[in-house]
Coordinates of C-alpha atoms in Angstrom, one line a residue:
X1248 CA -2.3 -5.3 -6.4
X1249 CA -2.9 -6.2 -2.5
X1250 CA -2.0 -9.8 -1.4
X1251 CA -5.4 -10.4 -0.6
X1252 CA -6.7 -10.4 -3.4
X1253 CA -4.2 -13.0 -4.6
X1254 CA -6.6 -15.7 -2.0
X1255 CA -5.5 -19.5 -2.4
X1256 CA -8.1 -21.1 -4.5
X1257 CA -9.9 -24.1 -2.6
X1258 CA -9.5 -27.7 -3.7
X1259 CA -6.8 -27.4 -6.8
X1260 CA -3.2 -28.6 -7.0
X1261 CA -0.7 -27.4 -9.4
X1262 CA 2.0 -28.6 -11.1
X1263 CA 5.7 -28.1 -9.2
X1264 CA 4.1 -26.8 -6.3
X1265 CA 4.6 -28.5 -2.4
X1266 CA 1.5 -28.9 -0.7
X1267 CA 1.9 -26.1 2.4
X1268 CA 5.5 -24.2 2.3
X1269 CA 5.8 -20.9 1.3
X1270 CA 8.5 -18.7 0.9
X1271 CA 11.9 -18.7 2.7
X1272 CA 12.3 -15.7 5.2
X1273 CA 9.2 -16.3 7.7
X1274 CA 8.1 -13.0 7.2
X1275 CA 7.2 -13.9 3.9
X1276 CA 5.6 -17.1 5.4
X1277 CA 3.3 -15.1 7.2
X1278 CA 2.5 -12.8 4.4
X1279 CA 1.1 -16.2 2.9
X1280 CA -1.2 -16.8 5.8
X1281 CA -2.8 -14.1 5.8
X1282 CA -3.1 -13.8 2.3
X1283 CA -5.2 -17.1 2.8
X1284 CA -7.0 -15.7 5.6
X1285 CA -7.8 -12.2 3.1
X1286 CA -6.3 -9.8 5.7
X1287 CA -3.2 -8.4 4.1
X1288 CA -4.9 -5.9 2.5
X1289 CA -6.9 -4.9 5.7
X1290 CA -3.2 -4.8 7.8
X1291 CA -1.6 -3.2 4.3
X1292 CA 1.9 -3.4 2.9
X1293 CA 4.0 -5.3 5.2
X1294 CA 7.4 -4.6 3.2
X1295 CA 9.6 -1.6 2.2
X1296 CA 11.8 -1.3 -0.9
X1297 CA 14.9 -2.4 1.6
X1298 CA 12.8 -5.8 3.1
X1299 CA 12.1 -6.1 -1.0
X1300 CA 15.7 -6.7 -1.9
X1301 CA 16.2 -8.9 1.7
X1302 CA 13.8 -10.9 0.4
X1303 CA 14.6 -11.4 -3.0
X1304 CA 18.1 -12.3 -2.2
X1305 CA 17.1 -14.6 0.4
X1306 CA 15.3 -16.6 -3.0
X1307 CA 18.2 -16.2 -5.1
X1308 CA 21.4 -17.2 -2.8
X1309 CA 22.5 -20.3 -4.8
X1310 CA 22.5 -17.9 -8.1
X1311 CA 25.4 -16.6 -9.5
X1312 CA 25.4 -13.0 -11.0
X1313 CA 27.4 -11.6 -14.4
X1314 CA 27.5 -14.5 -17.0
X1315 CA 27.4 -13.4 -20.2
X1316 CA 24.3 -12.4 -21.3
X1317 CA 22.4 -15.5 -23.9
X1318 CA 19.5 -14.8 -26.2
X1319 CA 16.8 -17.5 -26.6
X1320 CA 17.1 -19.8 -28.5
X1321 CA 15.6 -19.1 -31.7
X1322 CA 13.1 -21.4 -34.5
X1323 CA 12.6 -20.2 -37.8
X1324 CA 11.4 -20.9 -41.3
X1325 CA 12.3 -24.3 -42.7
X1326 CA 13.1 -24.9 -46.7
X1327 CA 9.8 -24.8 -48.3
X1328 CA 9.7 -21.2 -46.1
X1329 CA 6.7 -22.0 -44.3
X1330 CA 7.4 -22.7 -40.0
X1331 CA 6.2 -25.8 -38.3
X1332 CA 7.1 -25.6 -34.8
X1333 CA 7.1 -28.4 -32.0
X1334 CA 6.1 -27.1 -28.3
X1335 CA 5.8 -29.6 -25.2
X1336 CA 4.5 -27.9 -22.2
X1337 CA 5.5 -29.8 -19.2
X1338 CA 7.1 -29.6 -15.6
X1339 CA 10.3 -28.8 -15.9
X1340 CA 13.4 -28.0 -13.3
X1341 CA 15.7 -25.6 -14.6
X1342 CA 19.0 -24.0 -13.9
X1343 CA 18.9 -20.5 -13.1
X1344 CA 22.1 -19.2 -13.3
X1345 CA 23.1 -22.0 -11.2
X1346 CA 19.9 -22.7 -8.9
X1347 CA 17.9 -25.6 -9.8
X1348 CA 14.0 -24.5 -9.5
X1349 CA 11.0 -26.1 -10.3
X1350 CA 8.6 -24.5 -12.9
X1351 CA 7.0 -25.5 -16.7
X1352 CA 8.6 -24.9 -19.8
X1353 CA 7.5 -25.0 -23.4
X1354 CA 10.6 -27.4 -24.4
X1355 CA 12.5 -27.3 -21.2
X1356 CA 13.4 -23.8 -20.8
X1357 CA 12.7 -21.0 -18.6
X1358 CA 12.3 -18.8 -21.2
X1359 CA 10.4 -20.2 -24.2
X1360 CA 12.3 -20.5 -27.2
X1361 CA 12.0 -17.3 -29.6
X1362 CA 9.7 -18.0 -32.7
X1363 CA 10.5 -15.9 -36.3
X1364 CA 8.7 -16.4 -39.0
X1365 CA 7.7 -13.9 -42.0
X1366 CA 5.1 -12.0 -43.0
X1367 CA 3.4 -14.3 -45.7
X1368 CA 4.3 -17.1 -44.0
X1369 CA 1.9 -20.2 -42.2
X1370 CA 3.0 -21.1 -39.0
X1371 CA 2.1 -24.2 -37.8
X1372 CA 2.6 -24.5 -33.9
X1373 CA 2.0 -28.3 -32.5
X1374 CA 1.1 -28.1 -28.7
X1375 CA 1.9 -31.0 -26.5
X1376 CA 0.4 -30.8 -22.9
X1377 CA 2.3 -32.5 -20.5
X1378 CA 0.6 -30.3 -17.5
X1379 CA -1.9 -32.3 -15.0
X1380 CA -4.3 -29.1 -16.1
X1381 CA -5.4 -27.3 -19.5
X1382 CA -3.6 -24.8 -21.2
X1383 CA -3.8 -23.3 -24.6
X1384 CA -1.8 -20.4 -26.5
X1385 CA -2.2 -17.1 -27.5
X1386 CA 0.3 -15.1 -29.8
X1387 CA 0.3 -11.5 -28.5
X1388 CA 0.3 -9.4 -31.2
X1389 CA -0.2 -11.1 -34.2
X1390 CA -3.1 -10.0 -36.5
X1391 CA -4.4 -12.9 -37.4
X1392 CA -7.9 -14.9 -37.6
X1393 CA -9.3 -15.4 -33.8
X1394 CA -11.0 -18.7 -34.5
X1395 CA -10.9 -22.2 -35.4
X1396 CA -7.2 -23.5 -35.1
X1397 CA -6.0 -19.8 -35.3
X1398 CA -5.1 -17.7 -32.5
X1399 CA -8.4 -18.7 -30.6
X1400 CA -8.3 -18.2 -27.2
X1401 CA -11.3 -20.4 -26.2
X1402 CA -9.6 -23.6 -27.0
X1403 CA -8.4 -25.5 -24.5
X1404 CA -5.9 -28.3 -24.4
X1405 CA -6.6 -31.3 -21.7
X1406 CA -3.7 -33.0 -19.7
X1407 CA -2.0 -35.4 -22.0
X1408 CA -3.5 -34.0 -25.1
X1409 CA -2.0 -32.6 -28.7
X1410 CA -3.2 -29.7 -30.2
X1411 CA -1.7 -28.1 -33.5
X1412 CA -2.4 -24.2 -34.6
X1413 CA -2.3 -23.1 -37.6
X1414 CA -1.4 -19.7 -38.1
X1415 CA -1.8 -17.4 -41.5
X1416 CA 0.3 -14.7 -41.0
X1417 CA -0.8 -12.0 -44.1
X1418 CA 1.7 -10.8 -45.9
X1419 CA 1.9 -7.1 -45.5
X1420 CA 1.6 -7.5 -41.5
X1421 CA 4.2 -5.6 -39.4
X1422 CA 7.2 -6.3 -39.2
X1423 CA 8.0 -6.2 -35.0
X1424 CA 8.6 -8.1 -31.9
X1425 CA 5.3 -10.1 -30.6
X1426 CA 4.9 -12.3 -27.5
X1427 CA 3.7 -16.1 -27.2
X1428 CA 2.0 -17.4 -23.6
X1429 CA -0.4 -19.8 -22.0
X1430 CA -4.4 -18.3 -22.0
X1431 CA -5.6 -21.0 -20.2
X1432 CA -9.1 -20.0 -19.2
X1433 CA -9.5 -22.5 -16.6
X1434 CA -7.9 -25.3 -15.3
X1435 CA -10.2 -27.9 -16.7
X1436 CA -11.8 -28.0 -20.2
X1437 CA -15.1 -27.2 -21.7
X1438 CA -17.3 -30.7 -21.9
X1439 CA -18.8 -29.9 -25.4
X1440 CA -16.2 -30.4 -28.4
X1441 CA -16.1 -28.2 -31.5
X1442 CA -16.5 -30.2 -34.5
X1443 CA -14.4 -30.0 -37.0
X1444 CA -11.3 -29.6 -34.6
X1445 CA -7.9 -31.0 -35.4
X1446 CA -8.4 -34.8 -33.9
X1447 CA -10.6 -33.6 -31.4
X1448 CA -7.7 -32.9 -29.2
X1449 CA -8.9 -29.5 -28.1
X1450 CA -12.6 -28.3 -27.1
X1451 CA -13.8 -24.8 -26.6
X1452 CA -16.5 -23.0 -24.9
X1453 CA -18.6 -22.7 -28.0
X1454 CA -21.2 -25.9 -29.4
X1455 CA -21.0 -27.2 -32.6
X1456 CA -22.3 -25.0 -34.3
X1457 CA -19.3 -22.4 -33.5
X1458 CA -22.0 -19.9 -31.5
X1459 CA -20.9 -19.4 -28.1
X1460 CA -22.6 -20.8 -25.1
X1461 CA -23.3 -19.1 -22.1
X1462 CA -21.6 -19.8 -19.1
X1463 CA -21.1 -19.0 -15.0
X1464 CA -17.6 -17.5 -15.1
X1465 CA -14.6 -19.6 -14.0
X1466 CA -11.3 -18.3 -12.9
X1467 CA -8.7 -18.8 -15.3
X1468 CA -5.2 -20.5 -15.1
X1469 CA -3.0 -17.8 -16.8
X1470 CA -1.3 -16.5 -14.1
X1471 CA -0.4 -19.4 -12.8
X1472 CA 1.0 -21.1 -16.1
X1473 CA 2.6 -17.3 -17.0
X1474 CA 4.6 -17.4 -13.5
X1475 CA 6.0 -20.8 -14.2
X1476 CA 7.3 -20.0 -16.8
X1477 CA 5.2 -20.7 -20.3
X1478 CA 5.9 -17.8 -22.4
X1479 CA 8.6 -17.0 -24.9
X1480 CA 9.3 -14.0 -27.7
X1481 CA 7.8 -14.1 -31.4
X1482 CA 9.6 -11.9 -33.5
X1483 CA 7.7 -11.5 -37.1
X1484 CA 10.4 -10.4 -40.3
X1485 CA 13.1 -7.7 -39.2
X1486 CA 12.0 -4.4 -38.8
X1487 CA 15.7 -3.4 -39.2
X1488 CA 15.1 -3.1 -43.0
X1489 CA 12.5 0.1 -42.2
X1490 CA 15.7 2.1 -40.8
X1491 CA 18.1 4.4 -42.5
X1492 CA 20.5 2.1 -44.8
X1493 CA 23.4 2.9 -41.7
X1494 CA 21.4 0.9 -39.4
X1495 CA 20.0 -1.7 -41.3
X1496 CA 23.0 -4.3 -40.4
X1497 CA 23.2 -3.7 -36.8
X1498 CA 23.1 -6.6 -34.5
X1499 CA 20.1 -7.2 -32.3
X1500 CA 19.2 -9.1 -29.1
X1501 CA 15.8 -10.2 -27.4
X1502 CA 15.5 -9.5 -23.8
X1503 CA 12.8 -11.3 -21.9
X1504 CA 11.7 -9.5 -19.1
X1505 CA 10.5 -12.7 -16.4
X1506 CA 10.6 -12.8 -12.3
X1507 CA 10.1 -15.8 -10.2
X1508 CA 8.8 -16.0 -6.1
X1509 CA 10.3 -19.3 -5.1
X1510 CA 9.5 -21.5 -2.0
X1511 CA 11.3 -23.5 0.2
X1512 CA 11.3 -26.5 -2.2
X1513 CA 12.7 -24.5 -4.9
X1514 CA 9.5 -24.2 -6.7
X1515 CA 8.0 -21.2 -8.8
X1516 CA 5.3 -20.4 -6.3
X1517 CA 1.5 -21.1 -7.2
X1518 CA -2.0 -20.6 -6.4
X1519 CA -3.1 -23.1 -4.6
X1520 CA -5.7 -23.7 -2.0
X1521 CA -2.6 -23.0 0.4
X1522 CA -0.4 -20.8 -1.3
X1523 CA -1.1 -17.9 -3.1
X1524 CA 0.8 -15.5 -5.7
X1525 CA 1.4 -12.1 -4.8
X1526 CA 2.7 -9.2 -7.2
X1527 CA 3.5 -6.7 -4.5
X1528 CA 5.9 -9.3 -2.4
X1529 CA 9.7 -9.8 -3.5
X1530 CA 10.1 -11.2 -6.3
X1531 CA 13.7 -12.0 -8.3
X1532 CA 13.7 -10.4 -12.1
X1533 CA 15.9 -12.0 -14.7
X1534 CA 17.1 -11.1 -18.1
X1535 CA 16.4 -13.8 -20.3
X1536 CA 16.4 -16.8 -17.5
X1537 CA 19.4 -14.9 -16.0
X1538 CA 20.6 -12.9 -12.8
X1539 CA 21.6 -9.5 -13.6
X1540 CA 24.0 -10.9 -16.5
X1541 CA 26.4 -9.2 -19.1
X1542 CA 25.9 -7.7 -22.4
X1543 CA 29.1 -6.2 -23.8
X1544 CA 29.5 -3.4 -26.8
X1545 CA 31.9 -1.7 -28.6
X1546 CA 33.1 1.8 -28.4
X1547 CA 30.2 3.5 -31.4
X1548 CA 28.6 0.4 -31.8
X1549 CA 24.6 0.6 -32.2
X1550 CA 22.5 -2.2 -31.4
X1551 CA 18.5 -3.1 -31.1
X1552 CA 17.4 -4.2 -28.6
X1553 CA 13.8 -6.5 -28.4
X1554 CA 12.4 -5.8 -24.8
X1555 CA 9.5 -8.0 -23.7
X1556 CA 7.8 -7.9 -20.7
X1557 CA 6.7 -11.7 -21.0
X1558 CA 5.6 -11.7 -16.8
X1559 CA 2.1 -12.1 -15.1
X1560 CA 2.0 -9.7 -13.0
X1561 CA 4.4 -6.9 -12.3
X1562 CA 5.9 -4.0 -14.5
X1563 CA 9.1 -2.4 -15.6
X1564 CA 10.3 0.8 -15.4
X1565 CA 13.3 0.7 -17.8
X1566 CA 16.5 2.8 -17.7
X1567 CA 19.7 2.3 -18.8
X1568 CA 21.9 4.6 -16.5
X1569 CA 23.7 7.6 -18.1
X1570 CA 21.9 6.7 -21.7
X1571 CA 18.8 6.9 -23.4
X1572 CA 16.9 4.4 -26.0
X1573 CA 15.9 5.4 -29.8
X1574 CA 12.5 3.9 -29.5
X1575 CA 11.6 2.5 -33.2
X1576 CA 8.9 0.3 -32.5
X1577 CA 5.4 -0.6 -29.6
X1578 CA 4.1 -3.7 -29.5
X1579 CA 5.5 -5.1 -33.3
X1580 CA 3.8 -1.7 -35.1
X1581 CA 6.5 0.7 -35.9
X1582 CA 6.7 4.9 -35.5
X1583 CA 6.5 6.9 -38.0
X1584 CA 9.2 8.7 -36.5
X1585 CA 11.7 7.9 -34.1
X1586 CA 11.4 8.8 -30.7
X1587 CA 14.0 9.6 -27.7
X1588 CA 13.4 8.2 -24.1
X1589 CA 15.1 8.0 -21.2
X1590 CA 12.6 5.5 -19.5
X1591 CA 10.1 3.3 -20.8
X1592 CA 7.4 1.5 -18.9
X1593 CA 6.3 -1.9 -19.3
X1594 CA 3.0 -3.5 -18.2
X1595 CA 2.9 -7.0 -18.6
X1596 CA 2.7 -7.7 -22.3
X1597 CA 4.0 -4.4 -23.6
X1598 CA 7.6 -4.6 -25.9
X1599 CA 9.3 -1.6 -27.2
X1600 CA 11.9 -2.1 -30.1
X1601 CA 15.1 0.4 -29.3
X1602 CA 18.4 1.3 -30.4
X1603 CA 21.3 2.0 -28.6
X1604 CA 24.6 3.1 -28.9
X1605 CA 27.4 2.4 -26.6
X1606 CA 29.4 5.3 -25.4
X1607 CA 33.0 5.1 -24.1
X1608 CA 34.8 2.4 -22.6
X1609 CA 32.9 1.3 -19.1
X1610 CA 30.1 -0.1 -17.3
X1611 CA 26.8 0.8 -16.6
X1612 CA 23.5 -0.8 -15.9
X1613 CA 20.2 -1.6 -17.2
X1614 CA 17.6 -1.3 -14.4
X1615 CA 13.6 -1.1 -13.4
X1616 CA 13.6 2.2 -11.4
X1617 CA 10.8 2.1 -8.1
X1618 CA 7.3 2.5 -9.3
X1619 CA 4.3 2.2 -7.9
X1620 CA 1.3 1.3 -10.2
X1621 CA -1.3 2.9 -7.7
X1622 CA -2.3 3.2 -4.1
X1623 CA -4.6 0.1 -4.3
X1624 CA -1.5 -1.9 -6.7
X1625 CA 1.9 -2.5 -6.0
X1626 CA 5.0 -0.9 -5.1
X1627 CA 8.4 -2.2 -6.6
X1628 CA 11.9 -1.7 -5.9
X1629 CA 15.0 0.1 -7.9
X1630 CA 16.5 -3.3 -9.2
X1631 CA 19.3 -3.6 -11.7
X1632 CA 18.6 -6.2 -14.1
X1633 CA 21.8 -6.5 -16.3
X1634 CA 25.6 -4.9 -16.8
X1635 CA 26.3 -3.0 -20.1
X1636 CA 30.2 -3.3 -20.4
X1637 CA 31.4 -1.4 -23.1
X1638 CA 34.8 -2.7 -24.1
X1639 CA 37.3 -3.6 -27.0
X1640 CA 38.5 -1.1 -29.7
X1641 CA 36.1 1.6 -31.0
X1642 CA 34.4 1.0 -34.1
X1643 CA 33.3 3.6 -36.5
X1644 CA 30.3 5.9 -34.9
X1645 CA 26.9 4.8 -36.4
X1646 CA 24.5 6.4 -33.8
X1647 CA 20.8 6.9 -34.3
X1648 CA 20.0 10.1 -35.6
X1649 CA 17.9 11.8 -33.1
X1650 CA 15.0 11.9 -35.3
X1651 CA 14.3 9.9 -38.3
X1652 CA 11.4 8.7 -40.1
X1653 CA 10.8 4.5 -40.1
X1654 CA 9.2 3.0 -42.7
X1655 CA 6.2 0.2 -42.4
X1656 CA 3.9 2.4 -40.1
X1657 CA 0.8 2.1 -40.1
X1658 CA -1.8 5.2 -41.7
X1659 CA -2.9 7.4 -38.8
X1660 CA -6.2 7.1 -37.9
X1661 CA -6.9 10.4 -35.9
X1662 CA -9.1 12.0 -39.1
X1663 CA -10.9 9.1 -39.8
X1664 CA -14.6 9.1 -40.2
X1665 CA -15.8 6.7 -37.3
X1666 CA -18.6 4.2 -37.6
X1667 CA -19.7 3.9 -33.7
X1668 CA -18.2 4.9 -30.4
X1669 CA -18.2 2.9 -27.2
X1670 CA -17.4 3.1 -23.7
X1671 CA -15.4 0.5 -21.1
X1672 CA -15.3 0.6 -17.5
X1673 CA -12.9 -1.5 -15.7
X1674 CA -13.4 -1.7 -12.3
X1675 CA -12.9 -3.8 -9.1
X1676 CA -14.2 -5.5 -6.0
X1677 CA -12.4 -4.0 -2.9
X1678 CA -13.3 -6.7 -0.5
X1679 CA -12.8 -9.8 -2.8
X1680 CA -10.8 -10.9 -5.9
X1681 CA -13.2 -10.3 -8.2
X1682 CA -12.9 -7.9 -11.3
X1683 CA -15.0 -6.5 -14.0
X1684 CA -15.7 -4.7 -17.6
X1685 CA -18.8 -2.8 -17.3
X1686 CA -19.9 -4.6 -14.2
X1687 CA -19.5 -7.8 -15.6
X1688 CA -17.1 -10.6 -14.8
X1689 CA -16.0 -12.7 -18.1
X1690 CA -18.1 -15.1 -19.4
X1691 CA -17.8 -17.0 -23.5
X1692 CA -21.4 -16.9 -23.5
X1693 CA -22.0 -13.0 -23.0
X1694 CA -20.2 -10.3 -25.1
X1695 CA -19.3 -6.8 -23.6
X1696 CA -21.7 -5.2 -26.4
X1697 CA -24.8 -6.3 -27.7
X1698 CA -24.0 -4.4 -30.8
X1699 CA -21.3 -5.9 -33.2
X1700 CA -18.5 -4.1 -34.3
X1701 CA -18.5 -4.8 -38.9
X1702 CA -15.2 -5.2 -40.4
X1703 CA -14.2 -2.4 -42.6
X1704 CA -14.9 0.5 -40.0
X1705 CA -13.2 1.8 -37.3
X1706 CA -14.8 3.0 -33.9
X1707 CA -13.4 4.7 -30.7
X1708 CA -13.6 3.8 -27.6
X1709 CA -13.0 5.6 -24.2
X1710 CA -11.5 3.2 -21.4
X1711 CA -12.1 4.6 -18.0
X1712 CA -10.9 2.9 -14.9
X1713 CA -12.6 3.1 -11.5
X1714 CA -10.2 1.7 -8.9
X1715 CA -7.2 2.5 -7.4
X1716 CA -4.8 0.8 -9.1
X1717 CA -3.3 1.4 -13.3
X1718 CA -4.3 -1.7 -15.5
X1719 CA -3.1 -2.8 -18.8
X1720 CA -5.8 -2.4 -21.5
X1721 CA -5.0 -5.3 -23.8
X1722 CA -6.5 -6.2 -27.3
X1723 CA -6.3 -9.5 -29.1
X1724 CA -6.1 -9.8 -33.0
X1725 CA -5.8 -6.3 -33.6
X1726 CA -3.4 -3.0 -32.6
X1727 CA -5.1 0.1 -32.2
X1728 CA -4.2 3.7 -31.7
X1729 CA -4.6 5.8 -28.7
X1730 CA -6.2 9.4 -29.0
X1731 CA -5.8 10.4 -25.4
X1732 CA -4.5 9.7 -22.2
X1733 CA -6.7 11.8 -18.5
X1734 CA -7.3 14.2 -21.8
X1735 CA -3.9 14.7 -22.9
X1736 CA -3.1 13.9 -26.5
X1737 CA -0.9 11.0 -27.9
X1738 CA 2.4 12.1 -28.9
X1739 CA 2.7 9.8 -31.6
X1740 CA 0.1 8.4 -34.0
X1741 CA 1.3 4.8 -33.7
X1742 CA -0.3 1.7 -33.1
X1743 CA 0.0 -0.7 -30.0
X1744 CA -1.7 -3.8 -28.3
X1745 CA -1.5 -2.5 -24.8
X1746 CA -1.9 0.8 -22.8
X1747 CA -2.0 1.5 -19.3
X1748 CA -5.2 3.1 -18.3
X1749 CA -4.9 4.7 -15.0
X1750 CA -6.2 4.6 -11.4
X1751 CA -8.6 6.8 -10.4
X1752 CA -6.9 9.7 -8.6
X1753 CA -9.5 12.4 -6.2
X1754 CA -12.5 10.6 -7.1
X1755 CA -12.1 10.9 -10.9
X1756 CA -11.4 8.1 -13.4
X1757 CA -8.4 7.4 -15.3
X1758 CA -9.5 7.4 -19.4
X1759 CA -7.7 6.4 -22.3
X1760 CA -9.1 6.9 -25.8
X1761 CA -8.4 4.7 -28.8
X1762 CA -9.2 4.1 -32.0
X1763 CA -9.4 1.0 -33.8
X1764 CA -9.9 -0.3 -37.1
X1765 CA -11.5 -3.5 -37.8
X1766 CA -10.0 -5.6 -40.6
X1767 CA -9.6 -9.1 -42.5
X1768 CA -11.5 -11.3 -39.6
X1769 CA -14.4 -12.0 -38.4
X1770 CA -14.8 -13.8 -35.1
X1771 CA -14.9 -12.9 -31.1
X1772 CA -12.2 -10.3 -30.6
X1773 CA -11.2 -10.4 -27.2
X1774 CA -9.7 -7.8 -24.8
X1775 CA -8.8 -7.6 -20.9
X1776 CA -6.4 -6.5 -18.3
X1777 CA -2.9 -7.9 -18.9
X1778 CA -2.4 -8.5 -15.1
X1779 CA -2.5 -11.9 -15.5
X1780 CA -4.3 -12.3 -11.8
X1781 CA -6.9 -9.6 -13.1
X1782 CA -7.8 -11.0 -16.6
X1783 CA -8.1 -14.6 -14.3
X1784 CA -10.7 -13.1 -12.1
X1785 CA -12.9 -11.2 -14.5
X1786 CA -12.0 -8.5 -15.8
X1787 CA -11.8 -9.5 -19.6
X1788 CA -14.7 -9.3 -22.5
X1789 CA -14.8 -9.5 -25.8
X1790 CA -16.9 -7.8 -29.1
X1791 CA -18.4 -10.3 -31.8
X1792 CA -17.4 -8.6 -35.3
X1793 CA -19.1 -9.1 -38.4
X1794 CA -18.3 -9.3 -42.4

């Protein structure tokens, strides 16, 4: 998106965050000033893909490249095989492959420990805010009940208080790679508790008697708390059992896709009323909490890899040079057939499940190729973001067939009989930060339809986007299946939680068009942009849905 509309907020601190330094090289500096003064966008991009990389490196000179590459660290079921789970959220400084920075952590780490649990399972996730503002959770993903201490995104955790969810996972959910984060919706909490809360740590934006109450809208806190570093992978059973027997065994590994802006301080950079975060300046990626580190196969050997885009902001345009991925998986649902790729994109929130299979002995790299996500978005850089070193004696040959079909996927819901059809418009303010679905910026009190959605049907909807730039369509509680993209049909009938609809191009909209089944809960079902500094500023809503 442009810098300016990425404009310091007036009046706030944040946490790790010096009161008026920006980023190293001065050109950078200046980038912050006017972003402040909301001219950037007006003077336009101020660096190319070279001044990118300058400027990246200039953040990352006390890192070291090439260490081996580490998963997260991992929680799973305890004895009695349900998951109780401890997270402190807190300002944290970490080492980044050998720079110290200052960021927040769930548990001290840059990337957020990985949660597995089963399907069947209740997860019970204890919250401890150690933040001076509110935050909350939301598991990406998951279909599971959107209220009370559930994956509700309206509570809201206060400074210095507890909060523990309580997640029924059913038992024949999908079996797939998910995403945990802060959803703060604003930096302060509701004044009105929600009785019946767990100790009354937590208040949301509805009364007592669970109806929402209107309310102005207030910019949220979830790029912010994203950037700095609170989000980790959730990886739900092992969909490695859905593969033919061959591949069943393989070894896997989570990658979490993260980048950090850092200023002169060492911190993560912030909004603040004088600094600001902007997707379109340099920024560092790492693998995991890593610089460009080292995975290393075997001659033959397949493995599957978990790729999560767990960032605020910015996407990824994956390649892995001379090779191509065996997509089984989007967003936790699987296939129904395997499907060849050389490049995959990732908005924030998206993950793709893949296999691969090393070649001969030798190097190459995983990278993000250059991409631009509109002419009103951002433009990134080629960037290699870790070494494949294939190495060691050869192992018997178990590559992915070229196409197979995966069990646990979802029924196809392109014959279905439909009970309504509706229609979303995401657009944009060009002047201000300000953004909007069907005119409207996000408020608790006022759903997107005044019609509710009833469980047991399914509906489609057609997604167009006005402005100049691609955003992430994202959907809590639910995956759904897309129909179309600008008119051109899905390859795969397959479910997902995220799709990029695009910018406008010669006056005409982008449109995607999905299908979605409602099922199991009833509750507020929320959706937005998965640019974390759009869904801040408005454009997010939500359809109430009924037994």
């Amino acid at each position: 998106m442009h810098p300016f509309r990425k404009n310091a907020r007036s009046g706030e601190s944040r946490e790790g965050v010096p009161s008026l330094r920006m980023l190293v090289p001065a050109v950078v500096l200046a980038v912050s000033m006017l972003t402040a003064l909301g001219l950037v966008g007006v003077l336009g991009k101020t660096a190319s893909a070279a001044e990118h990389m300058e400027l990246a490196a200039a953040q990352t000179r006390a890192m070291t490249p090439g260490a081996v590459l580490a998963d997260p660290p991992s929680v799973s079921a305890g004895s009695d095989g349900n998951l109780a789970v401890t997270l402190e959220a807190s300002k944290t400084r970490f080492e980044l492959s050998g720079q110290q920075i200052w960021g927040q952590s769930y548990n001290g780490s840059f990337t957020a420990p990985t949660i597995r649990a089963d399907p069947g399972q209740t997860l019970s996730i204890t919250l401890h805010n150690r933040l001076n503002v509110a935050t909350n959770l939301h598991f990406h993903g998951l279909h599971v009940s959107p209220s009370g201490a559930s994956d509700n995104p309206s509570l809201c955790i206060p400074p210095g208080a507890t909060f523990t969810y309580r997640l029924a996972i059913p038992a024949d959910h999908p079996h797939g790679t998910y995403w945990y984060h802060s959803h703060a919706m604003s930096t302060e909490c509701p004044k009105n508790d929600m009785a019946g809360m767990h100790n009354g740590h937590a208040t949301t934006g509805m009364d007592p008697s669970g109806t929402t109450a209107p309310a102005p809208f207030t910019p949220g806190d979830v790029e912010n708390q994203i950037s700095a570093g609170l989000s980790g992978a959730l990886v739900i059973g092992d969909n490695r059992a859905g593969l033919p027997e061959p591949l069943q065994n393989v070894d896997t590994h989570t990658l979490v896709l993260k980048d950090i802006q850092t200023d002169t301080s060492g911190a993560i950079v912030q909004n603040t009323k004088s600094t600001s975060i902007d997707s379109n300046a340099a920024t560092t990626r790492l693998v995991n909490g890593q610089l460009k580190p080292v995975l290393s196969m075997r001659p033959g050997e397949t493995q599957l890899w978990r790729l999560v885009n767990a960032g605020a902001d910015i996407f990824y345009k994956l390649q892995l040079d001379g090779y191509q991925f065996t997509v089984i998986a989007e967003d936790g649902t699987a296939y129904p057939r395997s499907a060849v790729s050389g490049e995959l994109l990732l908005p924030p929130g998206k993950r793709f499940d893949v296999l691969v299979t090393a070649g001969p002995a030798g190097t190459t790299s995983l990278r993000t190729l250059a991409y631009s996500n509109g002419p009103q978005g951002d433009s990134y850089p080629d960037t290699a973001l870790m070494d494949l070193r294939i190495t060691g004696n050869s192992q018997p040959a178990r590559p992915a067939p070229a196409d197979f079909a995966i069990s646990g996927a979802l029924p196809d819901l392109s014959a279905a009989p439909l009970a309504q059809r509706r229609s979303i418009e995401l657009s944009e303010d060009p002047t201000a930060p300000n953004f909007f679905v069907n005119g409207r910026q996000f408020s608790m009190g006022n759903p997107t339809f005044d019609t509710p959605a009833k469980l047991g049907t399914i509906e489609e909807w057609t997604i167009t986007n006005t402005s100049g730039e691609d955003h992430p369509f994202h959907m809590h509680s639910n995956a759904f299946q897309v129909a179309s993209v600008n008119g051109t049909p899905a390859l795969s009938p397959h479910r997902q939680d995220t799709v990029i609809v695009p910018h406008a191009a010669n006056g005409t909209p982008g449109q995607v068009i999905i299908r979605q089944q409602f099922s199991d809960y009833p509750g507020l079902w929320m959706f937005h942009c998965h640019i974390a500094a759009h869904e801040d500023h408005g454009m997010m809503g939500f359809i109430q849905v009924n037994p």
